[in-house]
């Protein structure tokens, strides 16, 4: 299941261009909210598998999109991939502690839009 979630993100990440950072981020948020098992597997994998590499994979997926979004002025000028990875951890925490669903996906999009300075 974890690989299926990553596969969807990897497919979406193939096209870098205007708006691609927002689309990739919103897909990730939707995946995390829809699949609390994805969150739990990612957390467990980080804890039990030293060579898991999920953060690196996610960082590699987002790196060109962050760079493009910064160049186009779609996000704040100082946004870096580590900010995105931190935001992912915050999303995980909110999903795990809130049970997901309801208005959570939109609330996460709104907060992350402010966090990233999405235009």
Tab-separated table of C-alpha atoms in Angstrom, residues 2-16 24 27-28 31 53-54 56-58 60-62 65:
chain	number	residue	atom	x	y	z
A	2	UNK	CA	2.833	2.375	0.818
A	3	UNK	CA	4.324	1.824	-2.639
A	4	UNK	CA	0.931	2.452	-4.257
A	5	UNK	CA	0.726	5.835	-2.547
A	6	UNK	CA	4.247	6.702	-3.653
A	7	UNK	CA	3.513	5.513	-7.198
A	8	UNK	CA	0.644	7.982	-7.501
A	9	UNK	CA	2.887	10.811	-6.273
A	10	UNK	CA	5.697	9.746	-8.608
A	11	UNK	CA	3.336	9.777	-11.577
A	12	UNK	CA	2.130	13.269	-10.741
A	13	UNK	CA	5.683	14.485	-10.089
A	14	UNK	CA	6.813	13.676	-13.623
A	15	UNK	CA	5.481	16.961	-14.992
A	16	UNK	CA	7.190	20.030	-13.568
A	24	UNK	CA	1.745	17.520	-5.908
A	27	UNK	CA	-2.232	15.077	-3.785
A	28	UNK	CA	0.074	14.210	-0.883
A	31	UNK	CA	-3.329	10.619	0.235
A	53	UNK	CA	14.633	6.362	2.586
A	54	UNK	CA	11.057	7.674	2.444
A	56	UNK	CA	14.739	11.189	0.650
A	57	UNK	CA	12.274	9.830	-1.919
A	58	UNK	CA	9.726	12.458	-1.014
A	60	UNK	CA	13.533	14.048	-4.485
A	61	UNK	CA	9.941	14.155	-5.762
A	62	UNK	CA	9.362	17.687	-4.500
A	65	UNK	CA	8.653	21.417	-8.071
